[in-house]
PDB file of C-alpha atoms in Angstrom:
ATOM      1  CA  MET N   1      13.861 -32.807 -76.759  1.00 79.00           C
ATOM      2  CA  ASN N   2      15.452 -29.825 -75.002  1.00 91.00           C
ATOM      3  CA  THR N   3      13.759 -26.328 -74.703  1.00 94.00           C
ATOM      4  CA  THR N   4      14.535 -23.109 -72.586  1.00 97.00           C
ATOM      5  CA  ALA N   5      11.873 -21.306 -70.259  1.00 98.00           C
ATOM      6  CA  GLU N   6      11.498 -17.614 -70.621  1.00 97.00           C
ATOM      7  CA  GLN N   7      11.419 -15.313 -67.391  1.00 98.00           C
ATOM      8  CA  VAL N   8       8.105 -13.858 -66.671  1.00 97.00           C
ATOM      9  CA  THR N   9       8.749 -12.019 -63.223  1.00 97.00           C
ATOM     10  CA  SER N  10      11.672 -10.454 -61.613  1.00 97.00           C
ATOM     11  CA  PRO N  11      13.383 -12.624 -58.755  1.00 98.00           C
ATOM     12  CA  ILE N  12      10.462 -11.790 -56.359  1.00 98.00           C
ATOM     13  CA  ALA N  13      10.061 -15.090 -54.139  1.00 98.00           C
ATOM     14  CA  LYS N  14      12.562 -16.220 -51.387  1.00 98.00           C
ATOM     15  CA  HIS N  15      11.022 -19.740 -52.048  1.00 98.00           C
ATOM     16  CA  GLY N  16       8.441 -19.701 -54.793  1.00 98.00           C
ATOM     17  CA  GLU N  17       6.449 -23.068 -54.673  1.00 98.00           C
ATOM     18  CA  GLY N  18       2.866 -24.368 -55.573  1.00 98.00           C
ATOM     19  CA  PRO N  19       1.846 -22.351 -58.626  1.00 98.00           C
ATOM     20  CA  LEU N  20      -1.841 -22.530 -59.474  1.00 98.00           C
ATOM     21  CA  TRP N  21      -3.733 -20.923 -62.288  1.00 98.00           C
ATOM     22  CA  ASP N  22      -6.803 -19.233 -61.222  1.00 98.00           C
ATOM     23  CA  PRO N  23      -9.154 -18.978 -64.404  1.00 97.00           C
ATOM     24  CA  LYS N  24     -11.784 -16.585 -62.742  1.00 96.00           C
ATOM     25  CA  GLY N  25      -9.026 -13.981 -61.761  1.00 96.00           C
ATOM     26  CA  ASN N  26      -7.030 -14.829 -64.952  1.00 97.00           C
ATOM     27  CA  ARG N  27      -3.933 -14.811 -63.051  1.00 98.00           C
ATOM     28  CA  LEU N  28      -1.170 -17.047 -61.730  1.00 98.00           C
ATOM     29  CA  LEU N  29      -1.002 -17.548 -57.954  1.00 98.00           C
ATOM     30  CA  PHE N  30       2.074 -19.239 -56.147  1.00 98.00           C
ATOM     31  CA  VAL N  31       3.251 -19.110 -52.553  1.00 98.00           C
ATOM     32  CA  ASP N  32       6.520 -17.658 -51.150  1.00 98.00           C
ATOM     33  CA  LEU N  33       6.277 -20.473 -48.851  1.00 98.00           C
ATOM     34  CA  LEU N  34       8.777 -19.458 -45.925  1.00 98.00           C
ATOM     35  CA  VAL N  35       7.728 -15.948 -45.622  1.00 98.00           C
ATOM     36  CA  GLY N  36       3.771 -17.017 -45.706  1.00 98.00           C
ATOM     37  CA  ASP N  37       2.858 -15.049 -48.767  1.00 98.00           C
ATOM     38  CA  ILE N  38       0.737 -15.595 -51.768  1.00 98.00           C
ATOM     39  CA  ILE N  39       1.714 -13.851 -54.872  1.00 98.00           C
ATOM     40  CA  SER N  40      -0.330 -13.075 -57.885  1.00 98.00           C
ATOM     41  CA  VAL N  41       0.877 -12.482 -61.483  1.00 98.00           C
ATOM     42  CA  SER N  42      -1.372 -11.107 -64.194  1.00 95.00           C
ATOM     43  CA  PRO N  43      -0.997 -11.891 -67.865  1.00 89.00           C
ATOM     44  CA  ASP N  44       0.858  -8.762 -68.667  1.00 87.00           C
ATOM     45  CA  GLY N  45       3.345  -9.697 -65.695  1.00 88.00           C
ATOM     46  CA  ASP N  46       2.301  -7.243 -62.939  1.00 93.00           C
ATOM     47  CA  THR N  47       2.527  -8.783 -59.310  1.00 97.00           C
ATOM     48  CA  ALA N  48       0.866  -8.294 -56.056  1.00 98.00           C
ATOM     49  CA  ARG N  49       1.928  -9.998 -52.898  1.00 98.00           C
ATOM     50  CA  HIS N  50      -0.720 -10.948 -50.040  1.00 98.00           C
ATOM     51  CA  HIS N  51       0.354 -12.169 -46.429  1.00 98.00           C
ATOM     52  CA  ILE N  52      -1.351 -15.139 -45.265  1.00 98.00           C
ATOM     53  CA  ASP N  53       0.362 -16.689 -42.239  1.00 98.00           C
ATOM     54  CA  ASP N  54       3.843 -17.637 -41.132  1.00 98.00           C
ATOM     55  CA  ILE N  55       3.963 -20.195 -43.731  1.00 98.00           C
ATOM     56  CA  ALA N  56       1.981 -20.560 -46.884  1.00 98.00           C
ATOM     57  CA  ALA N  57       2.398 -23.931 -48.357  1.00 98.00           C
ATOM     58  CA  ALA N  58       0.126 -24.681 -51.197  1.00 98.00           C
ATOM     59  CA  LEU N  59      -3.382 -23.663 -52.230  1.00 98.00           C
ATOM     60  CA  ARG N  60      -6.533 -24.656 -54.572  1.00 98.00           C
ATOM     61  CA  ILE N  61      -9.759 -23.104 -55.449  1.00 98.00           C
ATOM     62  CA  ARG N  62     -12.851 -23.630 -53.371  1.00 98.00           C
ATOM     63  CA  ASP N  63     -16.280 -24.808 -55.220  1.00 97.00           C
ATOM     64  CA  SER N  64     -17.977 -22.283 -52.852  1.00 95.00           C
ATOM     65  CA  GLY N  65     -15.611 -19.352 -53.801  1.00 97.00           C
ATOM     66  CA  GLY N  66     -12.139 -18.316 -52.652  1.00 98.00           C
ATOM     67  CA  PHE N  67      -9.406 -20.721 -51.957  1.00 98.00           C
ATOM     68  CA  VAL N  68      -8.272 -23.243 -49.491  1.00 98.00           C
ATOM     69  CA  VAL N  69      -4.535 -22.767 -48.429  1.00 98.00           C
ATOM     70  CA  ALA N  70      -2.261 -25.057 -46.237  1.00 98.00           C
ATOM     71  CA  VAL N  71      -0.375 -23.249 -43.719  1.00 98.00           C
ATOM     72  CA  GLU N  72       2.414 -24.207 -41.368  1.00 98.00           C
ATOM     73  CA  GLN N  73       0.520 -27.109 -39.591  1.00 98.00           C
ATOM     74  CA  GLY N  74      -3.218 -26.861 -40.815  1.00 98.00           C
ATOM     75  CA  PHE N  75      -5.444 -25.164 -43.219  1.00 98.00           C
ATOM     76  CA  ARG N  76      -7.059 -21.861 -43.789  1.00 98.00           C
ATOM     77  CA  PHE N  77      -9.820 -20.448 -46.144  1.00 98.00           C
ATOM     78  CA  LEU N  78      -9.437 -17.214 -48.061  1.00 98.00           C
ATOM     79  CA  ASP N  79     -11.909 -15.284 -50.379  1.00 98.00           C
ATOM     80  CA  ASP N  80     -11.338 -14.287 -54.046  1.00 97.00           C
ATOM     81  CA  ASP N  81      -9.146 -11.521 -52.870  1.00 97.00           C
ATOM     82  CA  LEU N  82      -6.894 -13.761 -50.840  1.00 98.00           C
ATOM     83  CA  ARG N  83      -8.196 -12.561 -47.484  1.00 97.00           C
ATOM     84  CA  ARG N  84      -8.613 -14.788 -44.562  1.00 97.00           C
ATOM     85  CA  VAL N  85     -12.090 -15.999 -43.782  1.00 97.00           C
ATOM     86  CA  GLY N  86     -13.505 -18.650 -41.525  1.00 94.00           C
ATOM     87  CA  ASP N  87     -11.951 -20.865 -39.070  1.00 95.00           C
ATOM     88  CA  TYR N  88      -8.320 -22.263 -38.728  1.00 98.00           C
ATOM     89  CA  ILE N  89      -8.517 -26.148 -39.432  1.00 98.00           C
ATOM     90  CA  PRO N  90      -5.492 -27.878 -37.330  1.00 98.00           C
ATOM     91  CA  ALA N  91      -3.881 -31.020 -38.896  1.00 98.00           C
ATOM     92  CA  PHE N  92      -0.932 -31.598 -36.444  1.00 98.00           C
ATOM     93  CA  ASP N  93       1.078 -29.961 -33.736  1.00 97.00           C
ATOM     94  CA  THR N  94       4.484 -31.415 -34.133  1.00 97.00           C
ATOM     95  CA  ALA N  95       7.206 -29.228 -33.245  1.00 97.00           C
ATOM     96  CA  GLY N  96       9.792 -28.710 -36.165  1.00 98.00           C
ATOM     97  CA  VAL N  97       7.597 -29.989 -38.834  1.00 98.00           C
ATOM     98  CA  ARG N  98       5.675 -27.897 -41.513  1.00 98.00           C
ATOM     99  CA  MET N  99       3.421 -28.227 -44.643  1.00 98.00           C
ATOM    100  CA  ASN N 100       5.012 -28.280 -47.790  1.00 97.00           C
ATOM    101  CA  ASP N 101       2.975 -29.298 -51.197  1.00 97.00           C
ATOM    102  CA  GLY N 102      -0.472 -30.513 -51.932  1.00 97.00           C
ATOM    103  CA  GLY N 103      -3.505 -30.928 -54.525  1.00 97.00           C
ATOM    104  CA  CYS N 104      -7.009 -31.822 -54.644  1.00 98.00           C
ATOM    105  CA  ASP N 105      -8.405 -35.316 -56.078  1.00 98.00           C
ATOM    106  CA  PRO N 106     -11.283 -35.424 -58.368  1.00 98.00           C
ATOM    107  CA  GLN N 107     -13.947 -35.863 -55.809  1.00 98.00           C
ATOM    108  CA  GLY N 108     -12.566 -32.448 -53.997  1.00 98.00           C
ATOM    109  CA  ARG N 109     -10.527 -33.659 -51.015  1.00 98.00           C
ATOM    110  CA  PHE N 110      -7.332 -31.317 -50.388  1.00 98.00           C
ATOM    111  CA  TYR N 111      -4.204 -33.086 -49.620  1.00 98.00           C
ATOM    112  CA  CYS N 112      -0.894 -31.680 -48.224  1.00 98.00           C
ATOM    113  CA  GLY N 113       2.199 -33.270 -47.020  1.00 98.00           C
ATOM    114  CA  SER N 114       4.590 -32.321 -44.420  1.00 98.00           C
ATOM    115  CA  MET N 115       8.271 -32.318 -43.928  1.00 98.00           C
ATOM    116  CA  ALA N 116      10.468 -31.465 -40.981  1.00 98.00           C
ATOM    117  CA  TYR N 117      12.403 -28.063 -41.367  1.00 98.00           C
ATOM    118  CA  SER N 118      15.634 -30.082 -40.860  1.00 98.00           C
ATOM    119  CA  ALA N 119      14.441 -32.596 -43.596  1.00 97.00           C
ATOM    120  CA  ALA N 120      14.859 -35.375 -41.258  1.00 98.00           C
ATOM    121  CA  ASP N 121      13.854 -38.834 -42.779  1.00 98.00           C
ATOM    122  CA  GLY N 122      10.430 -40.161 -42.409  1.00 98.00           C
ATOM    123  CA  ALA N 123       9.244 -37.040 -40.467  1.00 98.00           C
ATOM    124  CA  GLY N 124       6.621 -36.245 -42.928  1.00 98.00           C
ATOM    125  CA  THR N 125       3.085 -37.252 -43.380  1.00 98.00           C
ATOM    126  CA  LEU N 126       0.245 -36.657 -46.252  1.00 98.00           C
ATOM    127  CA  TYR N 127      -3.025 -35.201 -44.679  1.00 98.00           C
ATOM    128  CA  SER N 128      -6.460 -34.453 -46.497  1.00 98.00           C
ATOM    129  CA  ILE N 129      -8.969 -32.214 -45.303  1.00 98.00           C
ATOM    130  CA  GLU N 130     -12.720 -33.550 -46.475  1.00 97.00           C
ATOM    131  CA  ALA N 131     -15.592 -31.355 -47.336  1.00 96.00           C
ATOM    132  CA  ASP N 132     -16.709 -31.291 -43.745  1.00 97.00           C
ATOM    133  CA  HIS N 133     -13.472 -29.842 -42.515  1.00 97.00           C
ATOM    134  CA  SER N 134     -12.414 -33.041 -40.936  1.00 98.00           C
ATOM    135  CA  VAL N 135      -8.601 -34.142 -41.528  1.00 98.00           C
ATOM    136  CA  ARG N 136      -7.315 -37.594 -41.802  1.00 97.00           C
ATOM    137  CA  THR N 137      -3.739 -39.130 -42.282  1.00 98.00           C
ATOM    138  CA  VAL N 138      -3.145 -40.586 -45.823  1.00 97.00           C
ATOM    139  CA  LEU N 139       0.351 -41.533 -45.644  1.00 97.00           C
ATOM    140  CA  SER N 140       3.065 -41.336 -42.892  1.00 97.00           C
ATOM    141  CA  GLY N 141       7.009 -41.819 -42.941  1.00 97.00           C
ATOM    142  CA  VAL N 142       7.459 -39.581 -45.691  1.00 97.00           C
ATOM    143  CA  THR N 143      10.323 -37.315 -45.880  1.00 98.00           C
ATOM    144  CA  ILE N 144       9.669 -34.405 -48.122  1.00 98.00           C
ATOM    145  CA  SER N 145       6.047 -34.816 -49.500  1.00 97.00           C
ATOM    146  CA  ASN N 146       5.767 -33.285 -52.963  1.00 96.00           C
ATOM    147  CA  GLY N 147       4.305 -33.398 -56.459  1.00 93.00           C
ATOM    148  CA  LEU N 148       0.908 -35.143 -55.939  1.00 97.00           C
ATOM    149  CA  GLN N 149      -1.578 -35.308 -59.191  1.00 98.00           C
ATOM    150  CA  TRP N 150      -4.230 -37.779 -60.725  1.00 98.00           C
ATOM    151  CA  ASN N 151      -4.661 -39.408 -64.017  1.00 98.00           C
ATOM    152  CA  ALA N 152      -7.614 -38.209 -66.059  1.00 98.00           C
ATOM    153  CA  ALA N 153      -9.298 -41.389 -65.065  1.00 98.00           C
ATOM    154  CA  GLY N 154      -9.090 -40.513 -61.416  1.00 98.00           C
ATOM    155  CA  THR N 155      -7.730 -44.325 -60.604  1.00 98.00           C
ATOM    156  CA  ARG N 156      -4.226 -43.474 -60.175  1.00 98.00           C
ATOM    157  CA  ALA N 157      -2.479 -40.914 -57.921  1.00 98.00           C
ATOM    158  CA  PHE N 158       1.322 -39.852 -58.711  1.00 98.00           C
ATOM    159  CA  TYR N 159       3.486 -38.815 -55.674  1.00 98.00           C
ATOM    160  CA  ASN N 160       6.856 -37.495 -55.237  1.00 96.00           C
ATOM    161  CA  ASP N 161       8.949 -38.271 -51.872  1.00 97.00           C
ATOM    162  CA  THR N 162      11.884 -36.095 -53.151  1.00 98.00           C
ATOM    163  CA  PRO N 163      14.902 -37.977 -51.483  1.00 97.00           C
ATOM    164  CA  THR N 164      13.855 -41.359 -53.287  1.00 97.00           C
ATOM    165  CA  ALA N 165      14.707 -39.648 -56.692  1.00 97.00           C
ATOM    166  CA  ARG N 166      11.521 -41.187 -58.123  1.00 97.00           C
ATOM    167  CA  VAL N 167       7.759 -40.779 -58.750  1.00 98.00           C
ATOM    168  CA  ASP N 168       5.511 -43.414 -57.380  1.00 98.00           C
ATOM    169  CA  VAL N 169       2.155 -44.331 -58.513  1.00 98.00           C
ATOM    170  CA  TYR N 170      -0.807 -45.510 -56.472  1.00 98.00           C
ATOM    171  CA  ASP N 171      -4.166 -47.056 -57.052  1.00 98.00           C
ATOM    172  CA  PHE N 172      -6.687 -44.663 -55.961  1.00 98.00           C
ATOM    173  CA  ASP N 173     -10.142 -45.386 -54.670  1.00 98.00           C
ATOM    174  CA  GLY N 174     -12.037 -42.047 -55.250  1.00 97.00           C
ATOM    175  CA  GLU N 175     -15.325 -43.037 -52.947  1.00 96.00           C
ATOM    176  CA  SER N 176     -12.858 -43.728 -49.893  1.00 96.00           C
ATOM    177  CA  GLY N 177      -9.776 -41.581 -50.785  1.00 96.00           C
ATOM    178  CA  ALA N 178      -7.407 -44.529 -50.182  1.00 96.00           C
ATOM    179  CA  PHE N 179      -4.069 -44.755 -51.504  1.00 98.00           C
ATOM    180  CA  SER N 180      -3.046 -48.593 -52.283  1.00 98.00           C
ATOM    181  CA  ASN N 181      -0.467 -50.712 -54.294  1.00 98.00           C
ATOM    182  CA  ARG N 182       2.478 -48.240 -54.114  1.00 98.00           C
ATOM    183  CA  ARG N 183       4.961 -48.817 -56.955  1.00 98.00           C
ATOM    184  CA  THR N 184       7.603 -46.950 -58.906  1.00 98.00           C
ATOM    185  CA  PHE N 185       6.308 -45.172 -62.016  1.00 98.00           C
ATOM    186  CA  THR N 186       9.711 -43.887 -63.073  1.00 97.00           C
ATOM    187  CA  GLU N 187      13.037 -43.263 -61.609  1.00 97.00           C
ATOM    188  CA  VAL N 188      14.239 -39.488 -61.958  1.00 96.00           C
ATOM    189  CA  PRO N 189      17.944 -39.590 -63.019  1.00 89.00           C
ATOM    190  CA  GLY N 190      18.738 -35.929 -62.474  1.00 79.00           C
ATOM    191  CA  PRO N 191      20.624 -34.054 -62.106  1.00 93.00           C
ATOM    192  CA  GLY N 192      18.612 -32.629 -59.215  1.00 97.00           C
ATOM    193  CA  MET N 193      15.837 -34.321 -57.423  1.00 97.00           C
ATOM    194  CA  PRO N 194      11.976 -34.369 -58.121  1.00 98.00           C
ATOM    195  CA  ASP N 195      10.111 -31.443 -56.380  1.00 98.00           C
ATOM    196  CA  GLY N 196       6.768 -30.230 -57.695  1.00 98.00           C
ATOM    197  CA  MET N 197       4.633 -31.911 -60.389  1.00 98.00           C
ATOM    198  CA  ALA N 198       2.273 -30.947 -63.110  1.00 98.00           C
ATOM    199  CA  ILE N 199      -0.032 -33.401 -65.163  1.00 98.00           C
ATOM    200  CA  ASP N 200      -1.264 -32.757 -68.668  1.00 98.00           C
ATOM    201  CA  GLU N 201      -4.323 -33.927 -70.419  1.00 98.00           C
ATOM    202  CA  GLN N 202      -2.521 -36.996 -72.008  1.00 98.00           C
ATOM    203  CA  ASP N 203      -1.545 -38.065 -68.413  1.00 98.00           C
ATOM    204  CA  GLY N 204       2.140 -36.994 -69.017  1.00 98.00           C
ATOM    205  CA  ILE N 205       3.790 -35.686 -65.872  1.00 98.00           C
ATOM    206  CA  TRP N 206       6.145 -32.683 -65.618  1.00 98.00           C
ATOM    207  CA  ILE N 207       8.539 -32.677 -62.688  1.00 98.00           C
ATOM    208  CA  ALA N 208      10.689 -29.582 -61.388  1.00 98.00           C
ATOM    209  CA  LEU N 209      13.967 -30.623 -60.371  1.00 98.00           C
ATOM    210  CA  TRP N 210      15.393 -29.068 -57.345  1.00 98.00           C
ATOM    211  CA  GLU N 211      19.278 -28.404 -58.171  1.00 98.00           C
ATOM    212  CA  GLY N 212      18.564 -29.704 -61.441  1.00 98.00           C
ATOM    213  CA  SER N 213      17.941 -26.413 -63.461  1.00 98.00           C
ATOM    214  CA  SER N 214      15.123 -28.060 -65.265  1.00 98.00           C
ATOM    215  CA  VAL N 215      11.521 -29.294 -65.581  1.00 98.00           C
ATOM    216  CA  GLN N 216      11.618 -32.923 -67.031  1.00 98.00           C
ATOM    217  CA  HIS N 217       8.622 -34.439 -68.766  1.00 98.00           C
ATOM    218  CA  TYR N 218       7.607 -38.027 -68.599  1.00 98.00           C
ATOM    219  CA  ASP N 219       4.902 -39.640 -70.873  1.00 97.00           C
ATOM    220  CA  ARG N 220       2.347 -41.715 -69.710  1.00 96.00           C
ATOM    221  CA  ASP N 221       4.385 -44.823 -69.812  1.00 96.00           C
ATOM    222  CA  GLY N 222       7.094 -43.233 -67.648  1.00 97.00           C
ATOM    223  CA  ARG N 223       9.599 -42.383 -70.388  1.00 97.00           C
ATOM    224  CA  LEU N 224      11.510 -39.133 -70.358  1.00 97.00           C
ATOM    225  CA  ASP N 225      10.659 -37.355 -73.582  1.00 94.00           C
ATOM    226  CA  ARG N 226      11.443 -33.403 -72.929  1.00 96.00           C
ATOM    227  CA  VAL N 227      13.603 -31.325 -70.552  1.00 97.00           C
ATOM    228  CA  VAL N 228      12.758 -27.572 -70.206  1.00 98.00           C
ATOM    229  CA  GLU N 229      15.980 -25.785 -69.159  1.00 98.00           C
ATOM    230  CA  LEU N 230      16.306 -22.869 -66.668  1.00 98.00           C
ATOM    231  CA  PRO N 231      18.982 -20.453 -65.801  1.00 98.00           C
ATOM    232  CA  VAL N 232      18.660 -21.252 -61.879  1.00 98.00           C
ATOM    233  CA  SER N 233      19.480 -24.352 -60.044  1.00 98.00           C
ATOM    234  CA  ARG N 234      16.616 -24.647 -57.441  1.00 98.00           C
ATOM    235  CA  VAL N 235      13.607 -25.284 -59.529  1.00 98.00           C
ATOM    236  CA  THR N 236      10.558 -25.883 -57.322  1.00 98.00           C
ATOM    237  CA  ALA N 237       7.159 -26.589 -59.136  1.00 98.00           C
ATOM    238  CA  CYS N 238       5.116 -25.933 -62.316  1.00 98.00           C
ATOM    239  CA  THR N 239       1.395 -25.651 -63.565  1.00 98.00           C
ATOM    240  CA  PHE N 240      -0.589 -25.114 -66.611  1.00 98.00           C
ATOM    241  CA  GLY N 241      -1.983 -21.801 -67.364  1.00 98.00           C
ATOM    242  CA  GLY N 242      -3.431 -19.320 -69.874  1.00 97.00           C
ATOM    243  CA  ASP N 243      -6.708 -19.654 -71.856  1.00 95.00           C
ATOM    244  CA  ASP N 244      -5.664 -22.653 -73.512  1.00 97.00           C
ATOM    245  CA  LEU N 245      -3.539 -24.387 -70.520  1.00 98.00           C
ATOM    246  CA  LYS N 246      -0.643 -24.522 -72.864  1.00 98.00           C
ATOM    247  CA  THR N 247       1.431 -22.253 -70.903  1.00 98.00           C
ATOM    248  CA  LEU N 248       3.902 -24.296 -68.341  1.00 98.00           C
ATOM    249  CA  TYR N 249       4.679 -21.798 -65.432  1.00 98.00           C
ATOM    250  CA  ILE N 250       7.583 -22.623 -63.303  1.00 98.00           C
ATOM    251  CA  THR N 251       8.752 -21.413 -59.667  1.00 98.00           C
ATOM    252  CA  THR N 252      11.947 -21.230 -58.337  1.00 98.00           C
ATOM    253  CA  SER N 253      13.818 -20.431 -54.780  1.00 98.00           C
ATOM    254  CA  GLN N 254      16.330 -18.353 -53.751  1.00 98.00           C
ATOM    255  CA  GLU N 255      17.085 -20.564 -50.530  1.00 97.00           C
ATOM    256  CA  GLU N 256      20.746 -20.992 -49.926  1.00 96.00           C
ATOM    257  CA  VAL N 257      21.587 -19.853 -53.412  1.00 97.00           C
ATOM    258  CA  ASP N 258      24.495 -17.472 -54.421  1.00 97.00           C
ATOM    259  CA  LEU N 259      22.441 -14.611 -56.031  1.00 97.00           C
ATOM    260  CA  ALA N 260      25.746 -13.359 -57.511  1.00 97.00           C
ATOM    261  CA  ASP N 261      25.878 -16.720 -59.196  1.00 98.00           C
ATOM    262  CA  GLU N 262      22.177 -17.204 -60.133  1.00 98.00           C
ATOM    263  CA  PRO N 263      20.733 -13.492 -60.284  1.00 98.00           C
ATOM    264  CA  LEU N 264      17.383 -14.838 -61.602  1.00 98.00           C
ATOM    265  CA  ALA N 265      16.821 -17.257 -58.679  1.00 98.00           C
ATOM    266  CA  GLY N 266      13.238 -16.540 -57.240  1.00 98.00           C
ATOM    267  CA  ALA N 267      11.718 -15.571 -60.735  1.00 98.00           C
ATOM    268  CA  VAL N 268       8.774 -17.180 -62.506  1.00 98.00           C
ATOM    269  CA  PHE N 269       9.445 -18.585 -66.008  1.00 98.00           C
ATOM    270  CA  SER N 270       7.333 -20.251 -68.521  1.00 98.00           C
ATOM    271  CA  VAL N 271       7.429 -22.172 -71.753  1.00 98.00           C
ATOM    272  CA  ARG N 272       4.680 -22.998 -74.466  1.00 97.00           C
ATOM    273  CA  VAL N 273       4.005 -26.416 -74.843  1.00 97.00           C
ATOM    274  CA  ASP N 274       1.965 -28.498 -77.588  1.00 95.00           C
ATOM    275  CA  VAL N 275      -0.280 -30.584 -75.168  1.00 97.00           C
ATOM    276  CA  ALA N 276      -2.956 -28.803 -72.797  1.00 98.00           C
ATOM    277  CA  GLY N 277      -2.581 -29.081 -69.014  1.00 98.00           C
ATOM    278  CA  ALA N 278      -5.181 -30.959 -67.066  1.00 98.00           C
ATOM    279  CA  ARG N 279      -7.398 -28.455 -65.246  1.00 95.00           C
ATOM    280  CA  ALA N 280      -6.518 -28.629 -61.476  1.00 96.00           C
ATOM    281  CA  HIS N 281      -9.251 -30.014 -59.288  1.00 98.00           C
ATOM    282  CA  THR N 282     -10.833 -27.999 -56.869  1.00 98.00           C
ATOM    283  CA  PHE N 283     -11.826 -28.096 -53.045  1.00 98.00           C
ATOM    284  CA  ALA N 284     -15.332 -29.256 -52.365  1.00 98.00           C
ATOM    285  CA  GLY N 285     -15.593 -27.675 -48.894  1.00 91.00           C
TER     286      GLY N 285
END
């Protein structure tokens, strides 16, 4: 089944990524990654921009209030108004490498994966920050770390390393935070490559297709059964929002795009779906 997404905002992001629904603020948040901003979108489409750092890669809600955000090479904390608070937590100091995408597990750890600015093969790493603010390495040797989600039971973690053109699944140990038994969940035929990911309450995954002008939905068995089409090629990520979590919000990028050909690149889009999204896990720190 194919459907078409509707435009929500003007083309406001150079490289929109990492959308998150904030139920307390009744707003969509997403990053303009390469300029280090978080953009908020109200239900009526009004937007506001908040500068965070040189890079703002991904964010999640904190149980204690405010947010945690992955910046270029570590983590920062924000209050409810998206102002920086507390100490900077470094994760690595490798030249030419930055954070890219992440999410929280059911136990409240926040993960974010890195990539080389050059997208060099194997230069990325998946890190986690624990509730006590300690940082550990989870996976190494990845290229473009993307799209991390957990099933409803919390026993499996789905993961995209974009150039592999597939979604992998790991067995997940919630007590230790260990990933094991990596295998292919589904091949992503394209066009385009798998970027950001959302998961619904039936364990179906929704994959944004970079250079694919679409979001693809795969059911819990890995079968492709729905395609959401967009009028731009560089589709980056998606998340569920709204009161019923049945609106899928989709971010896009202007990076290396000819805006004469794709004037809506950098806008946020949305589509109504039949199944509610799983609520994003929060950071326990």
